[in-house]
């Protein structure tokens, strides 16, 4: 349980250092959502599955790339907390990709390439 608390504290400290960037991303995403919501012809439901696919691809890429970014490797992950952290970080990247892709794909017109 201590390891989980430690990871949560580390994530909080990292977020504190990046709060201007996180705030800007949240504001831009809100503007994107409002733009998609107000635009006539936005097709939310058909855009869900392609957006989930994009999120899954980004999550898989993050699982493979994040250990290298932290100067580690998948072979050094021997503890369940390491895997939980990696999957959580990769899930965060995948969720962010999905959240940005969904309104963009929903605003796409029929016949327009992705």
PDB file of C-alpha atoms in Angstrom:
ATOM      1  CA  UNK A   1       0.000   0.000   0.000  1.00  0.00           C
ATOM      2  CA  UNK A   2       2.916   2.320   0.689  1.00  0.00           C
ATOM      3  CA  UNK A   3       4.137   1.968  -2.907  1.00  0.00           C
ATOM      4  CA  UNK A   4       0.783   3.083  -4.289  1.00  0.00           C
ATOM      5  CA  UNK A   5       0.718   6.115  -2.004  1.00  0.00           C
ATOM      6  CA  UNK A   6       4.280   6.957  -3.028  1.00  0.00           C
ATOM      7  CA  UNK A   7       3.370   6.768  -6.731  1.00  0.00           C
ATOM      8  CA  UNK A   8       0.349   9.012  -6.181  1.00  0.00           C
ATOM      9  CA  UNK A   9       2.530  11.580  -4.409  1.00  0.00           C
ATOM     10  CA  UNK A  10       5.116  11.474  -7.187  1.00  0.00           C
ATOM     11  CA  UNK A  11       2.400  11.948  -9.828  1.00  0.00           C
ATOM     12  CA  UNK A  12       1.023  14.910  -7.861  1.00  0.00           C
ATOM     13  CA  UNK A  13       4.461  16.523  -7.623  1.00  0.00           C
ATOM     14  CA  UNK A  14       5.044  16.067 -11.347  1.00  0.00           C
ATOM     15  CA  UNK A  15       1.623  17.599 -12.088  1.00  0.00           C
ATOM     16  CA  UNK A  16       2.446  20.570  -9.854  1.00  0.00           C
ATOM     17  CA  UNK A  17       5.495  21.259 -11.972  1.00  0.00           C
ATOM     18  CA  UNK A  18       3.494  21.019 -15.194  1.00  0.00           C
ATOM     19  CA  UNK A  19       0.273  22.745 -14.128  1.00  0.00           C
ATOM     20  CA  UNK A  20       0.462  25.582 -16.687  1.00  0.00           C
ATOM     21  CA  UNK A  21       0.801  23.076 -19.516  1.00  0.00           C
ATOM     22  CA  UNK A  22      -1.967  20.875 -18.091  1.00  0.00           C
ATOM     23  CA  UNK A  23      -4.241  23.889 -17.654  1.00  0.00           C
ATOM     24  CA  UNK A  24      -3.618  25.048 -21.232  1.00  0.00           C
ATOM     25  CA  UNK A  25      -4.317  21.550 -22.565  1.00  0.00           C
ATOM     26  CA  UNK A  26      -7.545  21.345 -20.541  1.00  0.00           C
ATOM     27  CA  UNK A  27      -8.700  24.744 -21.809  1.00  0.00           C
ATOM     28  CA  UNK A  28      -7.901  23.877 -25.426  1.00  0.00           C
ATOM     29  CA  UNK A  29      -9.714  20.548 -25.077  1.00  0.00           C
ATOM     30  CA  UNK A  30     -12.745  22.344 -23.622  1.00  0.00           C
ATOM     31  CA  UNK A  31     -12.748  24.750 -26.580  1.00  0.00           C
ATOM     32  CA  UNK A  32     -12.490  21.780 -28.935  1.00  0.00           C
ATOM     33  CA  UNK A  33     -15.452  20.069 -27.264  1.00  0.00           C
ATOM     34  CA  UNK A  34     -17.552  23.221 -27.367  1.00  0.00           C
ATOM     35  CA  UNK A  35     -16.678  23.766 -31.019  1.00  0.00           C
ATOM     36  CA  UNK A  36     -17.691  20.207 -31.872  1.00  0.00           C
ATOM     37  CA  UNK A  37     -20.866  20.480 -29.807  1.00  0.00           C
ATOM     38  CA  UNK A  38     -21.971  23.706 -31.500  1.00  0.00           C
ATOM     39  CA  UNK A  39     -21.064  22.633 -35.023  1.00  0.00           C
ATOM     40  CA  UNK A  40     -24.052  21.348 -36.984  1.00  0.00           C
ATOM     41  CA  UNK A  41     -23.727  17.816 -38.267  1.00  0.00           C
ATOM     42  CA  UNK A  42     -21.342  16.599 -35.592  1.00  0.00           C
ATOM     43  CA  UNK A  43     -21.588  12.811 -35.464  1.00  0.00           C
ATOM     44  CA  UNK A  44     -20.556  11.759 -31.948  1.00  0.00           C
ATOM     45  CA  UNK A  45     -21.612   8.109 -31.935  1.00  0.00           C
ATOM     46  CA  UNK A  46     -19.863   6.977 -35.160  1.00  0.00           C
ATOM     47  CA  UNK A  47     -16.648   8.629 -33.980  1.00  0.00           C
ATOM     48  CA  UNK A  48     -16.389   6.654 -30.729  1.00  0.00           C
ATOM     49  CA  UNK A  49     -14.882   3.432 -32.119  1.00  0.00           C
ATOM     50  CA  UNK A  50     -12.225   5.093 -34.307  1.00  0.00           C
ATOM     51  CA  UNK A  51     -11.259   7.273 -31.346  1.00  0.00           C
ATOM     52  CA  UNK A  52     -11.008   4.195 -29.100  1.00  0.00           C
ATOM     53  CA  UNK A  53      -8.771   2.603 -31.732  1.00  0.00           C
ATOM     54  CA  UNK A  54      -6.514   5.645 -31.752  1.00  0.00           C
ATOM     55  CA  UNK A  55      -6.374   5.580 -27.945  1.00  0.00           C
ATOM     56  CA  UNK A  56      -5.493   1.869 -27.950  1.00  0.00           C
ATOM     57  CA  UNK A  57      -2.674   2.376 -30.467  1.00  0.00           C
ATOM     58  CA  UNK A  58      -1.282   5.267 -28.417  1.00  0.00           C
ATOM     59  CA  UNK A  59      -1.542   3.179 -25.229  1.00  0.00           C
ATOM     60  CA  UNK A  60       0.353   0.289 -26.843  1.00  0.00           C
ATOM     61  CA  UNK A  61       3.023   2.666 -28.105  1.00  0.00           C
ATOM     62  CA  UNK A  62       3.316   4.173 -24.624  1.00  0.00           C
ATOM     63  CA  UNK A  63       3.760   0.726 -23.036  1.00  0.00           C
ATOM     64  CA  UNK A  64       6.700   0.166 -25.350  1.00  0.00           C
ATOM     65  CA  UNK A  65       8.224   3.664 -25.212  1.00  0.00           C
ATOM     66  CA  UNK A  66       7.743   4.899 -21.629  1.00  0.00           C
ATOM     67  CA  UNK A  67      10.362   2.585 -20.053  1.00  0.00           C
ATOM     68  CA  UNK A  68      12.972   3.894 -22.487  1.00  0.00           C
ATOM     69  CA  UNK A  69      12.011   7.485 -21.730  1.00  0.00           C
ATOM     70  CA  UNK A  70      12.659   6.792 -18.059  1.00  0.00           C
ATOM     71  CA  UNK A  71      16.014   5.135 -18.835  1.00  0.00           C
ATOM     72  CA  UNK A  72      14.686   1.702 -17.993  1.00  0.00           C
ATOM     73  CA  UNK A  73      13.455  -1.280 -20.011  1.00  0.00           C
ATOM     74  CA  UNK A  74      10.648  -3.797 -19.942  1.00  0.00           C
ATOM     75  CA  UNK A  75      13.116  -6.467 -18.783  1.00  0.00           C
ATOM     76  CA  UNK A  76      13.786  -4.529 -15.569  1.00  0.00           C
ATOM     77  CA  UNK A  77      10.139  -4.575 -14.515  1.00  0.00           C
ATOM     78  CA  UNK A  78       9.995  -7.347 -11.968  1.00  0.00           C
ATOM     79  CA  UNK A  79       7.589  -5.966  -9.382  1.00  0.00           C
ATOM     80  CA  UNK A  80       3.818  -5.693  -9.793  1.00  0.00           C
ATOM     81  CA  UNK A  81       3.909  -2.002  -8.855  1.00  0.00           C
ATOM     82  CA  UNK A  82       6.227  -1.346 -11.806  1.00  0.00           C
ATOM     83  CA  UNK A  83       3.710  -2.909 -14.183  1.00  0.00           C
ATOM     84  CA  UNK A  84       0.805  -1.101 -12.529  1.00  0.00           C
ATOM     85  CA  UNK A  85       2.627   2.210 -12.934  1.00  0.00           C
ATOM     86  CA  UNK A  86       3.504   1.515 -16.561  1.00  0.00           C
ATOM     87  CA  UNK A  87      -0.040   0.479 -17.458  1.00  0.00           C
ATOM     88  CA  UNK A  88      -1.470   3.497 -15.643  1.00  0.00           C
ATOM     89  CA  UNK A  89       0.843   5.920 -17.431  1.00  0.00           C
ATOM     90  CA  UNK A  90       0.166   4.237 -20.778  1.00  0.00           C
ATOM     91  CA  UNK A  91      -3.560   4.301 -20.028  1.00  0.00           C
ATOM     92  CA  UNK A  92      -3.288   8.018 -19.347  1.00  0.00           C
ATOM     93  CA  UNK A  93      -1.642   8.583 -22.724  1.00  0.00           C
ATOM     94  CA  UNK A  94      -4.302   6.454 -24.398  1.00  0.00           C
ATOM     95  CA  UNK A  95      -7.140   8.262 -22.618  1.00  0.00           C
ATOM     96  CA  UNK A  96      -5.721  11.640 -23.594  1.00  0.00           C
ATOM     97  CA  UNK A  97      -5.409  10.528 -27.224  1.00  0.00           C
ATOM     98  CA  UNK A  98      -9.000   9.266 -27.178  1.00  0.00           C
ATOM     99  CA  UNK A  99     -10.272  12.465 -25.563  1.00  0.00           C
ATOM    100  CA  UNK A 100      -8.632  14.627 -28.243  1.00  0.00           C
ATOM    101  CA  UNK A 101      -9.457  12.331 -31.175  1.00  0.00           C
ATOM    102  CA  UNK A 102     -13.164  11.876 -30.399  1.00  0.00           C
ATOM    103  CA  UNK A 103     -14.364  15.451 -31.026  1.00  0.00           C
ATOM    104  CA  UNK A 104     -12.013  15.826 -33.990  1.00  0.00           C
ATOM    105  CA  UNK A 105     -13.368  12.664 -35.599  1.00  0.00           C
ATOM    106  CA  UNK A 106     -16.942  13.622 -34.707  1.00  0.00           C
ATOM    107  CA  UNK A 107     -16.612  16.887 -36.617  1.00  0.00           C
ATOM    108  CA  UNK A 108     -15.293  15.113 -39.696  1.00  0.00           C
ATOM    109  CA  UNK A 109     -17.659  15.264 -42.651  1.00  0.00           C
ATOM    110  CA  UNK A 110     -18.717  12.195 -44.630  1.00  0.00           C
ATOM    111  CA  UNK A 111     -16.270  11.408 -47.383  1.00  0.00           C
ATOM    112  CA  UNK A 112     -13.406  13.367 -45.814  1.00  0.00           C
ATOM    113  CA  UNK A 113     -10.264  11.332 -45.149  1.00  0.00           C
ATOM    114  CA  UNK A 114      -9.105  10.952 -41.571  1.00  0.00           C
TER     115      UNK A 114
END
